[in-house]
Amino acid sequence: MYIAARKRRFRRIKNGDLTHFHSRLTPIVFDRIESLQQQMYAKQLPEPLDIILVTSDYYLSLALTEHFFKFQRTHVCVNLEEAEVMLQQTPQPRVFIDLDGVSEPAIDVLNMIRQWHQTWPRLNMMQLTACRCMEVARLIDAASIFPVVERRLRITDLLILLTQKRARQDWSIAQDGSHLVPLSKREWNILLAVAKGESLKTIAASFHKPYHSVVYTLGRVAARIGAGNNKSLIHLLNKLSCASSSKV
């Protein structure tokens, strides 16, 4: 009986002793495995982006990624949905949108940009377009607070504008010499409805405004961008509602 008690005591001490060879090894092995797992997961985490470029123009993306921003982490997106997913990361990257290089109509792109600005007020963005029509350029410029850059400039001039935080070109000046004021929410919603093909009477009824108020708003916007009259403004909106409409 005494011998059996000694055996039980020996087994209890042997299994519970931290100085035992196996008990010393066990925590070390698990610590090493955990350390290797943490290193593996850390390598899998993507590094934050510096720039998001939205375009399907291969030559533009090649010039920006391989020359202008060669040493920055740049991701090229072909649509706005992909870019919106990228914008949710922290820190938020800069965004360059090529209005001529997306499949969506320019009016829809501008509407999405306005929504992004409400979601992320500190968004840093630039819009690229080959505007051959000054009125369209002014309309795009007034649609949001983000600067519009002519993509057909010389390389040196384009580089200077793209590296500035707030680049403004000549079309930001209104007809009277003052700077263009961004379109208000009500003005933009009216222009958006016109671009969708709704009649002025329908727009007035949906906004609960008199008919002459909608006509006056269109005339005021037309004067600010130098379109001349409401008919010319409606014609410009129709161009922006078509794919690749910024090339006008």
Short mmCIF file of C-alpha atoms in Angstrom, two decimals:
data_model
loop_
_atom_site.label_atom_id
_atom_site.label_comp_id
_atom_site.label_asym_id
_atom_site.label_seq_id
_atom_site.Cartn_x
_atom_site.Cartn_y
_atom_site.Cartn_z
CA MET A 1 0.00 0.00 0.00
CA TYR A 2 2.85 2.38 0.81
CA ILE A 3 4.57 1.50 -2.45
CA ALA A 4 1.40 2.20 -4.44
CA ALA A 5 1.04 5.65 -2.79
CA ARG A 6 4.64 6.49 -3.70
CA LYS A 7 4.01 5.49 -7.33
CA ARG A 8 0.91 7.70 -7.54
CA ARG A 9 2.85 10.59 -6.01
CA PHE A 10 5.71 10.10 -8.47
CA ARG A 11 3.35 10.10 -11.46
CA ARG A 12 1.63 13.27 -10.17
CA ILE A 13 4.92 15.11 -9.74
CA LYS A 14 6.28 13.89 -13.08
CA ASN A 15 3.23 15.11 -15.06
CA GLY A 16 2.82 18.41 -13.23
CA ASP A 17 6.44 19.47 -12.92
CA LEU A 18 7.19 22.46 -15.15
CA THR A 19 10.83 21.49 -15.22
CA HIS A 20 10.06 18.30 -17.07
CA PHE A 21 11.46 18.08 -20.59
CA HIS A 22 8.10 17.79 -22.32
CA SER A 23 6.40 20.45 -20.18
CA ARG A 24 9.25 22.88 -20.96
CA LEU A 25 8.99 22.24 -24.68
CA THR A 26 5.25 22.54 -25.06
CA PRO A 27 4.82 26.31 -24.46
CA ILE A 28 7.90 27.07 -26.57
CA VAL A 29 6.56 25.11 -29.54
CA PHE A 30 3.16 26.77 -29.37
CA ASP A 31 4.73 30.23 -29.04
CA ARG A 32 6.80 29.65 -32.16
CA ILE A 33 3.79 28.43 -34.14
CA GLU A 34 1.78 31.46 -33.07
CA SER A 35 4.65 33.76 -34.00
CA LEU A 36 4.94 32.19 -37.47
CA GLN A 37 1.17 32.53 -38.00
CA GLN A 38 1.27 36.21 -37.07
CA GLN A 39 4.15 36.82 -39.48
CA MET A 40 2.31 34.99 -42.26
CA TYR A 41 -0.91 36.96 -41.74
CA ALA A 42 1.03 40.23 -41.56
CA LYS A 43 2.59 39.54 -44.97
CA GLN A 44 -0.84 38.82 -46.47
CA LEU A 45 -2.27 42.19 -45.44
CA PRO A 46 -2.14 44.56 -48.45
CA GLU A 47 -0.27 47.81 -48.10
CA PRO A 48 -2.40 50.96 -48.22
CA LEU A 49 -2.72 52.57 -51.65
CA ASP A 50 -1.43 56.01 -52.52
CA ILE A 51 -3.43 56.58 -55.73
CA ILE A 52 -6.56 55.20 -57.36
CA LEU A 53 -6.81 55.74 -61.11
CA VAL A 54 -10.19 55.14 -62.76
CA THR A 55 -9.72 54.64 -66.50
CA SER A 56 -9.73 52.03 -69.24
CA ASP A 57 -7.16 53.98 -71.29
CA TYR A 58 -4.06 51.80 -71.31
CA TYR A 59 -1.69 54.58 -72.43
CA LEU A 60 -2.88 57.00 -69.75
CA SER A 61 -2.59 54.41 -67.00
CA LEU A 62 0.87 53.40 -68.24
CA ALA A 63 2.07 57.01 -68.26
CA LEU A 64 0.77 57.70 -64.76
CA THR A 65 1.83 54.46 -63.11
CA GLU A 66 5.23 54.04 -64.79
CA HIS A 67 6.39 57.67 -65.03
CA PHE A 68 4.42 60.23 -63.01
CA PHE A 69 3.76 58.11 -59.93
CA LYS A 70 6.35 55.39 -60.42
CA PHE A 71 7.32 55.18 -56.75
CA GLN A 72 3.77 55.28 -55.37
CA ARG A 73 1.36 52.41 -54.88
CA THR A 74 -1.26 52.90 -57.62
CA HIS A 75 -4.30 50.77 -58.41
CA VAL A 76 -6.06 51.11 -61.77
CA CYS A 77 -9.84 50.59 -61.72
CA VAL A 78 -11.99 50.22 -64.82
CA ASN A 79 -15.27 51.25 -63.16
CA LEU A 80 -16.58 53.35 -60.31
CA GLU A 81 -17.83 50.39 -58.25
CA GLU A 82 -14.31 49.00 -57.91
CA ALA A 83 -12.96 52.42 -56.99
CA GLU A 84 -15.63 52.89 -54.32
CA VAL A 85 -14.52 49.69 -52.61
CA MET A 86 -10.93 50.92 -52.61
CA LEU A 87 -11.98 54.26 -51.11
CA GLN A 88 -13.16 52.57 -47.93
CA GLN A 89 -9.63 51.77 -46.80
CA THR A 90 -7.59 53.85 -44.37
CA PRO A 91 -5.66 56.01 -45.05
CA GLN A 92 -7.69 57.13 -48.03
CA PRO A 93 -5.75 57.35 -51.32
CA ARG A 94 -5.89 60.13 -53.90
CA VAL A 95 -8.28 59.58 -56.79
CA PHE A 96 -7.87 60.43 -60.48
CA ILE A 97 -10.94 59.87 -62.66
CA ASP A 98 -10.58 59.89 -66.42
CA LEU A 99 -13.99 61.06 -67.63
CA ASP A 100 -13.06 60.03 -71.17
CA GLY A 101 -11.89 56.57 -70.14
CA VAL A 102 -14.94 55.18 -68.33
CA SER A 103 -17.92 53.41 -69.85
CA GLU A 104 -20.48 55.25 -67.72
CA PRO A 105 -21.98 58.51 -69.05
CA ALA A 106 -20.26 61.61 -67.71
CA ILE A 107 -23.44 62.83 -66.02
CA ASP A 108 -23.61 59.60 -63.97
CA VAL A 109 -19.92 59.85 -63.10
CA LEU A 110 -20.38 63.42 -61.89
CA ASN A 111 -23.39 62.39 -59.83
CA MET A 112 -21.36 59.60 -58.22
CA ILE A 113 -18.53 62.05 -57.48
CA ARG A 114 -20.97 64.34 -55.69
CA GLN A 115 -22.17 61.40 -53.60
CA TRP A 116 -18.60 60.45 -52.75
CA HIS A 117 -17.92 63.97 -51.55
CA GLN A 118 -20.86 63.76 -49.16
CA THR A 119 -19.66 60.38 -47.87
CA TRP A 120 -15.99 61.38 -47.61
CA PRO A 121 -15.79 65.20 -47.22
CA ARG A 122 -11.97 65.12 -47.14
CA LEU A 123 -11.66 63.19 -50.39
CA ASN A 124 -8.72 64.27 -52.57
CA MET A 125 -9.72 63.89 -56.22
CA MET A 126 -8.96 65.20 -59.70
CA GLN A 127 -10.93 64.77 -62.92
CA LEU A 128 -9.22 64.31 -66.28
CA THR A 129 -10.95 65.08 -69.57
CA ALA A 130 -10.18 66.23 -73.10
CA CYS A 131 -12.73 69.01 -73.21
CA ARG A 132 -13.01 70.52 -76.66
CA CYS A 133 -16.03 72.57 -75.58
CA MET A 134 -15.45 75.28 -72.98
CA GLU A 135 -19.09 75.25 -71.83
CA VAL A 136 -18.93 71.52 -71.07
CA ALA A 137 -15.67 72.02 -69.20
CA ARG A 138 -17.23 74.76 -67.07
CA LEU A 139 -20.29 72.59 -66.41
CA ILE A 140 -18.10 69.68 -65.27
CA ASP A 141 -16.07 72.05 -63.12
CA ALA A 142 -19.20 73.50 -61.48
CA ALA A 143 -20.71 70.05 -60.86
CA SER A 144 -18.27 69.36 -58.01
CA ILE A 145 -15.59 71.03 -55.94
CA PHE A 146 -12.89 68.80 -57.42
CA PRO A 147 -10.58 70.29 -60.05
CA VAL A 148 -10.77 69.42 -63.74
CA VAL A 149 -7.51 68.93 -65.67
CA GLU A 150 -7.12 68.90 -69.43
CA ARG A 151 -5.57 65.52 -70.28
CA ARG A 152 -4.08 66.74 -73.60
CA LEU A 153 -1.56 69.10 -72.03
CA ARG A 154 2.18 68.80 -72.42
CA ILE A 155 3.82 66.29 -70.12
CA THR A 156 5.54 68.92 -68.00
CA ASP A 157 2.37 71.01 -67.58
CA LEU A 158 0.25 67.96 -66.84
CA LEU A 159 2.71 66.77 -64.21
CA ILE A 160 2.60 70.13 -62.45
CA LEU A 161 -1.21 70.11 -62.33
CA LEU A 162 -1.48 66.50 -61.17
CA THR A 163 0.96 66.99 -58.32
CA GLN A 164 -0.89 70.03 -56.99
CA LYS A 165 -3.57 69.58 -54.34
CA ARG A 166 -5.86 72.11 -55.92
CA ALA A 167 -5.30 72.67 -59.63
CA ARG A 168 -7.53 75.14 -61.42
CA GLN A 169 -7.48 75.99 -65.09
CA ASP A 170 -8.92 78.80 -67.18
CA TRP A 171 -12.41 77.30 -67.44
CA SER A 172 -13.00 77.87 -63.74
CA ILE A 173 -13.46 81.56 -64.61
CA ALA A 174 -17.04 82.54 -65.40
CA GLN A 175 -18.10 84.88 -68.17
CA ASP A 176 -18.05 87.91 -65.87
CA GLY A 177 -14.49 87.18 -64.70
CA SER A 178 -15.47 85.65 -61.34
CA HIS A 179 -14.76 82.10 -60.25
CA LEU A 180 -17.48 79.54 -60.93
CA VAL A 181 -19.65 78.70 -57.94
CA PRO A 182 -20.32 74.97 -57.52
CA LEU A 183 -23.85 73.90 -58.36
CA SER A 184 -26.19 73.63 -55.40
CA LYS A 185 -28.05 70.43 -54.61
CA ARG A 186 -31.30 71.79 -56.06
CA GLU A 187 -29.60 73.06 -59.23
CA TRP A 188 -27.85 69.75 -59.75
CA ASN A 189 -31.01 67.70 -59.22
CA ILE A 190 -32.81 69.80 -61.83
CA LEU A 191 -29.95 69.37 -64.32
CA LEU A 192 -29.88 65.64 -63.59
CA ALA A 193 -33.60 65.36 -64.30
CA VAL A 194 -33.20 67.29 -67.55
CA ALA A 195 -30.35 64.98 -68.59
CA LYS A 196 -32.63 62.00 -68.00
CA GLY A 197 -35.09 63.42 -70.51
CA GLU A 198 -37.82 64.66 -68.16
CA SER A 199 -39.87 67.63 -69.28
CA LEU A 200 -39.67 70.93 -67.44
CA LYS A 201 -43.30 70.65 -66.35
CA THR A 202 -42.67 67.20 -64.90
CA ILE A 203 -39.57 68.46 -63.12
CA ALA A 204 -41.46 71.41 -61.67
CA ALA A 205 -44.21 69.11 -60.38
CA SER A 206 -41.77 66.61 -58.84
CA PHE A 207 -39.84 69.38 -57.04
CA HIS A 208 -43.06 71.18 -56.03
CA LYS A 209 -41.79 74.34 -57.71
CA PRO A 210 -43.47 76.69 -60.19
CA TYR A 211 -42.65 76.11 -63.83
CA HIS A 212 -41.00 79.52 -64.20
CA SER A 213 -38.72 78.71 -61.23
CA VAL A 214 -37.25 75.71 -63.08
CA VAL A 215 -36.83 77.80 -66.25
CA TYR A 216 -35.12 80.54 -64.24
CA THR A 217 -32.73 78.01 -62.61
CA LEU A 218 -31.71 76.64 -66.00
CA GLY A 219 -31.17 80.13 -67.35
CA ARG A 220 -29.02 81.08 -64.40
CA VAL A 221 -26.83 77.97 -64.78
CA ALA A 222 -26.58 78.53 -68.54
CA ALA A 223 -25.36 82.08 -67.96
CA ARG A 224 -22.77 80.96 -65.42
CA ILE A 225 -21.14 78.43 -67.75
CA GLY A 226 -21.52 80.60 -70.85
CA ALA A 227 -24.01 78.31 -72.62
CA GLY A 228 -26.08 81.28 -73.79
CA ASN A 229 -29.61 80.01 -73.25
CA ASN A 230 -31.61 77.12 -71.85
CA LYS A 231 -31.74 75.31 -75.16
CA SER A 232 -27.94 75.21 -75.39
CA LEU A 233 -27.69 74.00 -71.80
CA ILE A 234 -30.16 71.18 -72.44
CA HIS A 235 -28.14 70.21 -75.52
CA LEU A 236 -24.97 70.01 -73.40
CA LEU A 237 -26.74 67.89 -70.79
CA ASN A 238 -27.86 65.49 -73.50
CA LYS A 239 -24.23 65.10 -74.59
CA LEU A 240 -23.12 64.41 -71.03
CA SER A 241 -25.81 61.75 -70.64
CA CYS A 242 -24.24 59.67 -73.42
CA ALA A 243 -21.19 57.42 -73.00
CA SER A 244 -17.87 59.19 -73.69
CA SER A 245 -19.84 62.42 -73.94
CA SER A 246 -17.09 64.57 -72.46
CA LYS A 247 -15.30 64.51 -75.84
CA VAL A 248 -17.32 67.35 -77.30
#
